């Protein structure tokens, strides 16, 4: 059958019972190979078990060919553009990357047109993946006392809504029955009938969603990415409240109730809601704050509702511990940054990881007490020099190397003796140690420049943030006044429209009375025409025979025809006539020519004139009173609507005022928190500045010690050692 054709009348769909009867013979009612011959889950009475909703009945079937279990949705009501909707939804869900989703909440499905035969017609079904899971309310029945599990499920629900929002998808009917909890405590979404995806933008909604989860302002035609926002807040608030206080489940939830903690009445009349007041008065700040948020959202237009992600503070990134700079700098090299005041330096701990302070190195020193080796070395020089002189004076021919050998031996002996002196060993060790310690320190000038740049960048950002704070406050105030102005203008427009309708009630009364009188007169004339029979009071020239022929043609009274039309008889080259029936069709009666047709028409006109002359000239008192009472009811309804506009506007003013206070508190809190963080950062800069000064002093001391060590080493040179050998100093 054709479903959703623009020109065809809306088709009638079978009931759930009719589908259940057809599913007793799946071999006959299905064509699809996976469903043909499938085994349905049965009730105790042996009938296919149905889970029925507003638009469809769902049956569990196990394929005879593959053994795969499916949920098969059979539609019981007409949905405009149903096939187009499911094709768009299927295409959008197929684009989702499972690795990017918080959990595998989306289930596979296939829309099958003309899939099932019920009676003489075929109807579409939706073949869906079967999931072993329980509804959210059933899961809470068993697990509400497990605070950790419920809190974790609340976070997973928030993550699911974030997935939907990020991909511009709205389920359209978030509620306990469409949220299933799998064995691993992750969520699954079912029932995609009212789902919104971008490809369906411009179409109207197909349903309003479960009344206990929807905003009082949601209409049947609302359809967009913001559909789920109110129901998401309701579910998230309920889960967080139960996680905080499990006793709320038994206190506010009813066994088998079609809600979690709150119902439609709690949203539409929050002042008289026991459940909502219980949550608002809860001692836990999280519970009361979320309940207050839901209360305030109940009367906001859907397009203005914030997404649930606003309730989940993004995790703050912990500030990375800045590595303590081991670079020193003198106050001049640090660009004038300076250090802490004198009173604070004692409160800053010394910098960790630095080498110990360098030992003080005295002024250049020399060799001390001579040893036996020194005496031998001192005596060797004269002897070896004398030996060299003897060889040269003897005039014996010999290589130069042999003649200079005694001097070379003296030089080697002197170098060996010097190297054995403890002063030389100590000097080398001290210089090596000091050089290594100095190498471990960063360049103080570079470290100071790095710190200066970091402080300049930080202070620039702080100045920008501080300047933005009053501007943000001004924006909040401007938005508040703009919303108040818009609310007042909306109120004026609505009340002006209502006033026009009230002013037009007098004209409506006049028109209604006129129409009622006209209808009454027309009914009287039709009745009189119906009682004026041709056979009893025939027109001129109409005898019993013609009257019988007219009756056979359906013309018995003046009410059965409205006139005649002349026709040309080409066969006899004459003019005839056909009678115009009251339904607009024509009939040719034998014996009725143009003359007799005129007679009939004249007769009818006389009957009409007579009836019109006797028709009622006014409505009866009861008839008039009934119409006037209807107008009075309409007037009272419009007056109530006008008063409701006043109440709604006042509620909106209160809501906007509360929102302003909340936003100001939030902004002040953020500003205070940022100020505290800035103070801590400035303390960190001060600590690093002190460390820089300490490091700079250490660097200077080490540099001086290295220079002193080098000077002392110069005092232990070869020439100074030779001097020491003969002078003792």
Short mmCIF file of N, CA, C and O in Angstrom, two decimals, residues 518-606:
data_model
loop_
_atom_site.label_atom_id
_atom_site.label_comp_id
_atom_site.label_asym_id
_atom_site.label_seq_id
_atom_site.Cartn_x
_atom_site.Cartn_y
_atom_site.Cartn_z
N UNK A 518 -29.91 31.55 8.76
CA UNK A 518 -29.90 31.12 7.36
C UNK A 518 -29.99 29.60 7.26
O UNK A 518 -30.73 29.06 6.43
N UNK A 519 -29.21 28.90 8.10
CA UNK A 519 -29.26 27.43 8.09
C UNK A 519 -30.65 26.92 8.45
O UNK A 519 -31.17 25.96 7.86
N UNK A 520 -31.28 27.59 9.43
CA UNK A 520 -32.63 27.17 9.84
C UNK A 520 -33.63 27.40 8.72
O UNK A 520 -34.49 26.54 8.44
N UNK A 521 -33.52 28.55 8.03
CA UNK A 521 -34.44 28.85 6.92
C UNK A 521 -34.23 27.88 5.76
O UNK A 521 -35.20 27.41 5.15
N UNK A 522 -32.95 27.61 5.44
CA UNK A 522 -32.68 26.67 4.35
C UNK A 522 -33.23 25.29 4.66
O UNK A 522 -33.77 24.60 3.79
N UNK A 523 -33.07 24.88 5.92
CA UNK A 523 -33.59 23.57 6.31
C UNK A 523 -35.12 23.54 6.18
O UNK A 523 -35.70 22.54 5.73
N UNK A 524 -35.78 24.65 6.55
CA UNK A 524 -37.24 24.72 6.44
C UNK A 524 -37.67 24.62 4.98
O UNK A 524 -38.59 23.86 4.62
N UNK A 525 -36.98 25.38 4.08
CA UNK A 525 -37.34 25.36 2.66
C UNK A 525 -37.13 23.97 2.08
O UNK A 525 -37.98 23.45 1.33
N UNK A 526 -35.97 23.33 2.44
CA UNK A 526 -35.72 21.97 1.92
C UNK A 526 -36.80 21.00 2.39
O UNK A 526 -37.25 20.13 1.65
N UNK A 527 -37.21 21.20 3.63
CA UNK A 527 -38.25 20.30 4.16
C UNK A 527 -39.56 20.48 3.41
O UNK A 527 -40.24 19.51 3.06
N UNK A 528 -39.95 21.75 3.15
CA UNK A 528 -41.21 22.00 2.43
C UNK A 528 -41.14 21.47 1.01
O UNK A 528 -42.12 20.92 0.49
N UNK A 529 -39.97 21.65 0.37
CA UNK A 529 -39.83 21.12 -0.99
C UNK A 529 -39.95 19.60 -1.00
O UNK A 529 -40.52 19.01 -1.92
N UNK A 530 -39.40 18.97 0.02
CA UNK A 530 -39.46 17.51 0.08
C UNK A 530 -40.86 17.00 0.31
O UNK A 530 -41.19 15.87 -0.10
N UNK A 531 -41.71 17.80 0.96
CA UNK A 531 -43.09 17.36 1.20
C UNK A 531 -44.02 17.67 0.02
O UNK A 531 -45.18 17.21 0.01
N UNK A 532 -43.60 18.47 -0.94
CA UNK A 532 -44.44 18.81 -2.10
C UNK A 532 -44.18 17.80 -3.20
O UNK A 532 -43.22 17.90 -3.96
N UNK A 533 -45.07 16.76 -3.29
CA UNK A 533 -44.90 15.66 -4.23
C UNK A 533 -45.53 15.98 -5.57
O UNK A 533 -46.62 16.57 -5.65
N UNK A 534 -44.86 15.60 -6.64
CA UNK A 534 -45.36 15.86 -8.00
C UNK A 534 -46.64 15.08 -8.25
O UNK A 534 -47.60 15.58 -8.87
N UNK A 535 -46.71 13.86 -7.75
CA UNK A 535 -47.89 13.01 -8.01
C UNK A 535 -49.14 13.56 -7.35
O UNK A 535 -50.26 13.40 -7.86
N UNK A 536 -48.98 14.24 -6.20
CA UNK A 536 -50.15 14.73 -5.48
C UNK A 536 -50.59 16.11 -5.95
O UNK A 536 -51.76 16.44 -5.93
N UNK A 537 -49.62 16.94 -6.34
CA UNK A 537 -49.98 18.27 -6.86
C UNK A 537 -49.16 18.52 -8.11
O UNK A 537 -48.18 19.26 -8.06
N UNK A 538 -49.54 17.84 -9.22
CA UNK A 538 -48.70 17.89 -10.42
C UNK A 538 -48.72 19.27 -11.06
O UNK A 538 -49.70 19.99 -10.98
N UNK A 539 -47.62 19.64 -11.68
CA UNK A 539 -47.58 20.88 -12.44
C UNK A 539 -48.51 20.79 -13.66
O UNK A 539 -48.97 19.71 -14.05
N UNK A 540 -48.70 21.92 -14.26
CA UNK A 540 -49.55 21.96 -15.46
C UNK A 540 -48.93 21.12 -16.57
O UNK A 540 -47.76 21.27 -16.91
N UNK A 541 -49.76 20.22 -17.14
CA UNK A 541 -49.32 19.39 -18.25
C UNK A 541 -48.64 18.11 -17.84
O UNK A 541 -48.22 17.33 -18.70
N UNK A 542 -48.50 17.86 -16.55
CA UNK A 542 -47.86 16.63 -16.08
C UNK A 542 -48.95 15.70 -15.54
O UNK A 542 -49.54 15.96 -14.48
N UNK A 543 -49.22 14.64 -16.30
CA UNK A 543 -50.23 13.69 -15.88
C UNK A 543 -49.63 12.56 -15.07
O UNK A 543 -48.42 12.53 -14.81
N UNK A 544 -50.46 11.62 -14.71
CA UNK A 544 -49.98 10.49 -13.90
C UNK A 544 -48.86 9.71 -14.58
O UNK A 544 -47.93 9.23 -13.92
N UNK A 545 -48.96 9.58 -15.90
CA UNK A 545 -47.93 8.79 -16.61
C UNK A 545 -46.57 9.47 -16.51
O UNK A 545 -45.55 8.84 -16.19
N UNK A 546 -46.56 10.77 -16.82
CA UNK A 546 -45.29 11.49 -16.72
C UNK A 546 -44.80 11.56 -15.28
O UNK A 546 -43.59 11.51 -15.01
N UNK A 547 -45.74 11.69 -14.33
CA UNK A 547 -45.34 11.72 -12.93
C UNK A 547 -44.66 10.42 -12.53
O UNK A 547 -43.67 10.41 -11.77
N UNK A 548 -45.19 9.28 -13.05
CA UNK A 548 -44.59 7.99 -12.75
C UNK A 548 -43.19 7.88 -13.37
O UNK A 548 -42.26 7.34 -12.77
N UNK A 549 -43.07 8.41 -14.62
CA UNK A 549 -41.74 8.37 -15.26
C UNK A 549 -40.74 9.23 -14.48
O UNK A 549 -39.57 8.86 -14.32
N UNK A 550 -41.20 10.38 -14.03
CA UNK A 550 -40.32 11.23 -13.23
C UNK A 550 -39.90 10.53 -11.94
O UNK A 550 -38.74 10.60 -11.51
N UNK A 551 -40.87 9.86 -11.30
CA UNK A 551 -40.56 9.15 -10.06
C UNK A 551 -39.55 8.05 -10.31
O UNK A 551 -38.65 7.82 -9.49
N UNK A 552 -39.72 7.35 -11.45
CA UNK A 552 -38.76 6.30 -11.78
C UNK A 552 -37.36 6.86 -11.97
O UNK A 552 -36.36 6.17 -11.73
N UNK A 553 -37.29 8.11 -12.41
CA UNK A 553 -35.99 8.76 -12.61
C UNK A 553 -35.47 9.38 -11.32
O UNK A 553 -34.42 10.03 -11.33
N UNK A 554 -36.18 9.23 -10.19
CA UNK A 554 -35.73 9.77 -8.91
C UNK A 554 -36.26 11.14 -8.61
O UNK A 554 -35.83 11.78 -7.66
N UNK A 555 -37.24 11.61 -9.40
CA UNK A 555 -37.79 12.95 -9.19
C UNK A 555 -39.21 12.79 -8.68
O UNK A 555 -40.16 12.61 -9.45
N UNK A 556 -39.40 12.86 -7.36
CA UNK A 556 -40.72 12.66 -6.77
C UNK A 556 -41.26 13.95 -6.16
O UNK A 556 -42.46 14.12 -6.03
N UNK A 557 -40.32 14.82 -5.74
CA UNK A 557 -40.76 16.05 -5.08
C UNK A 557 -39.98 17.23 -5.65
O UNK A 557 -39.04 17.06 -6.44
N UNK A 558 -40.35 18.41 -5.17
CA UNK A 558 -39.67 19.62 -5.63
C UNK A 558 -38.24 19.67 -5.12
O UNK A 558 -37.43 20.45 -5.64
N UNK A 559 -37.89 18.84 -4.12
CA UNK A 559 -36.53 18.84 -3.58
C UNK A 559 -35.58 17.99 -4.40
O UNK A 559 -34.37 18.06 -4.20
N UNK A 560 -36.13 17.18 -5.34
CA UNK A 560 -35.28 16.23 -6.06
C UNK A 560 -34.63 16.83 -7.29
O UNK A 560 -33.81 16.17 -7.94
N UNK A 561 -34.99 18.04 -7.71
CA UNK A 561 -34.35 18.65 -8.88
C UNK A 561 -34.24 20.15 -8.64
O UNK A 561 -34.89 20.70 -7.75
N UNK A 562 -33.41 20.78 -9.45
CA UNK A 562 -33.19 22.22 -9.28
C UNK A 562 -33.53 23.03 -10.52
O UNK A 562 -33.54 24.26 -10.47
N UNK A 563 -33.80 22.35 -11.65
CA UNK A 563 -34.12 23.08 -12.88
C UNK A 563 -33.98 22.18 -14.09
O UNK A 563 -34.06 20.95 -13.98
N UNK A 564 -33.74 22.77 -15.21
CA UNK A 564 -33.58 21.99 -16.44
C UNK A 564 -32.57 22.65 -17.34
O UNK A 564 -32.19 23.80 -17.13
N UNK A 565 -32.15 21.90 -18.36
CA UNK A 565 -31.27 22.44 -19.39
C UNK A 565 -31.78 21.98 -20.74
O UNK A 565 -32.19 20.82 -20.90
N UNK A 566 -31.76 22.90 -21.72
CA UNK A 566 -32.20 22.53 -23.07
C UNK A 566 -31.08 21.81 -23.78
O UNK A 566 -29.91 22.08 -23.57
N UNK A 567 -31.47 20.84 -24.62
CA UNK A 567 -30.51 20.09 -25.44
C UNK A 567 -31.02 20.05 -26.86
O UNK A 567 -32.24 20.08 -27.11
N UNK A 568 -30.13 19.98 -27.82
CA UNK A 568 -30.49 19.96 -29.23
C UNK A 568 -30.56 18.52 -29.70
O UNK A 568 -29.59 17.76 -29.56
N UNK A 569 -31.70 18.14 -30.24
CA UNK A 569 -31.89 16.79 -30.77
C UNK A 569 -31.57 16.82 -32.26
O UNK A 569 -32.38 17.25 -33.08
N UNK A 570 -30.33 16.38 -32.65
CA UNK A 570 -29.90 16.46 -34.05
C UNK A 570 -30.68 15.51 -34.94
O UNK A 570 -30.86 15.75 -36.13
N UNK A 571 -31.17 14.41 -34.38
CA UNK A 571 -31.89 13.43 -35.21
C UNK A 571 -33.21 13.99 -35.73
O UNK A 571 -33.61 13.76 -36.87
N UNK A 572 -33.90 14.74 -34.89
CA UNK A 572 -35.20 15.26 -35.29
C UNK A 572 -35.17 16.77 -35.51
O UNK A 572 -36.20 17.39 -35.73
N UNK A 573 -33.94 17.34 -35.37
CA UNK A 573 -33.78 18.78 -35.57
C UNK A 573 -34.76 19.55 -34.71
O UNK A 573 -35.50 20.41 -35.18
N UNK A 574 -34.73 19.18 -33.41
CA UNK A 574 -35.64 19.83 -32.47
C UNK A 574 -34.90 20.08 -31.16
O UNK A 574 -33.80 19.58 -30.94
N UNK A 575 -35.57 20.86 -30.29
CA UNK A 575 -34.96 21.19 -28.99
C UNK A 575 -35.66 20.40 -27.89
O UNK A 575 -36.89 20.44 -27.79
N UNK A 576 -34.85 19.68 -27.08
CA UNK A 576 -35.39 18.92 -25.97
C UNK A 576 -34.90 19.50 -24.65
O UNK A 576 -34.38 20.61 -24.59
N UNK A 577 -35.05 18.74 -23.57
CA UNK A 577 -34.65 19.22 -22.25
C UNK A 577 -34.25 18.05 -21.37
O UNK A 577 -34.78 16.94 -21.53
N UNK A 578 -33.30 18.30 -20.46
CA UNK A 578 -32.93 17.33 -19.43
C UNK A 578 -33.13 17.99 -18.08
O UNK A 578 -32.98 19.20 -17.94
N UNK A 579 -33.49 17.18 -17.10
CA UNK A 579 -33.75 17.70 -15.75
C UNK A 579 -32.44 17.69 -14.96
O UNK A 579 -31.70 16.72 -14.98
N UNK A 580 -32.16 18.81 -14.26
CA UNK A 580 -30.97 18.91 -13.40
C UNK A 580 -31.35 18.43 -12.00
O UNK A 580 -32.19 19.03 -11.34
N UNK A 581 -30.75 17.32 -11.58
CA UNK A 581 -31.05 16.77 -10.26
C UNK A 581 -30.37 17.60 -9.17
O UNK A 581 -29.48 18.41 -9.43
N UNK A 582 -30.77 17.36 -7.93
CA UNK A 582 -30.23 18.14 -6.81
C UNK A 582 -28.75 17.86 -6.56
O UNK A 582 -28.06 18.68 -5.96
N UNK A 583 -28.24 16.72 -7.04
CA UNK A 583 -26.81 16.43 -6.88
C UNK A 583 -25.97 16.97 -8.03
O UNK A 583 -24.78 16.73 -8.10
N UNK A 584 -26.65 17.69 -9.01
CA UNK A 584 -25.92 18.31 -10.11
C UNK A 584 -25.88 17.48 -11.37
O UNK A 584 -25.42 17.98 -12.41
N UNK A 585 -26.32 16.24 -11.32
CA UNK A 585 -26.31 15.41 -12.53
C UNK A 585 -27.57 15.68 -13.35
O UNK A 585 -28.51 16.35 -12.90
N UNK A 586 -27.60 15.15 -14.56
CA UNK A 586 -28.71 15.36 -15.49
C UNK A 586 -29.41 14.03 -15.76
O UNK A 586 -28.80 12.97 -15.74
N UNK A 587 -30.73 14.14 -16.01
CA UNK A 587 -31.49 12.94 -16.37
C UNK A 587 -32.49 13.31 -17.47
O UNK A 587 -33.10 14.38 -17.46
N UNK A 588 -32.60 12.44 -18.44
CA UNK A 588 -33.53 12.62 -19.56
C UNK A 588 -34.74 11.74 -19.31
O UNK A 588 -34.61 10.51 -19.21
N UNK A 589 -35.88 12.36 -19.18
CA UNK A 589 -37.12 11.61 -18.90
C UNK A 589 -37.98 11.63 -20.16
O UNK A 589 -38.26 12.70 -20.73
N UNK A 590 -38.35 10.46 -20.60
CA UNK A 590 -39.18 10.34 -21.82
C UNK A 590 -40.49 11.09 -21.63
O UNK A 590 -41.17 10.94 -20.61
N UNK A 591 -40.81 11.90 -22.59
CA UNK A 591 -42.05 12.66 -22.55
C UNK A 591 -41.89 14.06 -22.00
O UNK A 591 -42.82 14.85 -22.03
N UNK A 592 -40.73 14.32 -21.45
CA UNK A 592 -40.49 15.65 -20.88
C UNK A 592 -39.67 16.44 -21.90
O UNK A 592 -38.46 16.24 -22.04
N UNK A 593 -40.36 17.27 -22.62
CA UNK A 593 -39.67 18.14 -23.56
C UNK A 593 -39.42 19.49 -22.93
O UNK A 593 -39.56 19.68 -21.72
N UNK A 594 -39.10 20.45 -23.78
CA UNK A 594 -38.76 21.76 -23.26
C UNK A 594 -39.95 22.41 -22.56
O UNK A 594 -39.81 23.03 -21.50
N UNK A 595 -41.16 22.27 -23.16
CA UNK A 595 -42.34 22.91 -22.60
C UNK A 595 -42.67 22.35 -21.22
O UNK A 595 -42.93 23.09 -20.26
N UNK A 596 -42.65 21.01 -21.10
CA UNK A 596 -42.99 20.41 -19.80
C UNK A 596 -41.87 20.66 -18.79
O UNK A 596 -42.12 20.78 -17.59
N UNK A 597 -40.62 20.74 -19.25
CA UNK A 597 -39.53 21.07 -18.34
C UNK A 597 -39.71 22.47 -17.79
O UNK A 597 -39.47 22.72 -16.60
N UNK A 598 -40.16 23.40 -18.65
CA UNK A 598 -40.42 24.77 -18.18
C UNK A 598 -41.54 24.75 -17.16
O UNK A 598 -41.48 25.45 -16.13
N UNK A 599 -42.58 23.93 -17.42
CA UNK A 599 -43.70 23.84 -16.48
C UNK A 599 -43.22 23.32 -15.12
O UNK A 599 -43.64 23.81 -14.07
N UNK A 600 -42.38 22.31 -15.17
CA UNK A 600 -41.83 21.77 -13.92
C UNK A 600 -41.03 22.84 -13.17
O UNK A 600 -41.14 22.99 -11.95
N UNK A 601 -40.21 23.58 -13.90
CA UNK A 601 -39.37 24.61 -13.27
C UNK A 601 -40.21 25.71 -12.66
O UNK A 601 -39.93 26.20 -11.56
N UNK A 602 -41.29 26.13 -13.40
CA UNK A 602 -42.19 27.16 -12.87
C UNK A 602 -42.87 26.67 -11.61
O UNK A 602 -42.98 27.38 -10.60
N UNK A 603 -43.33 25.40 -11.67
CA UNK A 603 -43.99 24.80 -10.49
C UNK A 603 -43.06 24.80 -9.28
O UNK A 603 -43.44 25.16 -8.17
N UNK A 604 -41.83 24.41 -9.51
CA UNK A 604 -40.87 24.36 -8.39
C UNK A 604 -40.61 25.77 -7.85
O UNK A 604 -40.52 25.98 -6.63
N UNK A 605 -40.47 26.76 -8.73
CA UNK A 605 -40.22 28.13 -8.29
C UNK A 605 -41.36 28.63 -7.41
O UNK A 605 -41.14 29.34 -6.42
N UNK A 606 -42.61 28.26 -7.78
CA UNK A 606 -43.76 28.65 -6.97
C UNK A 606 -43.70 28.00 -5.59
O UNK A 606 -44.02 28.64 -4.56
#
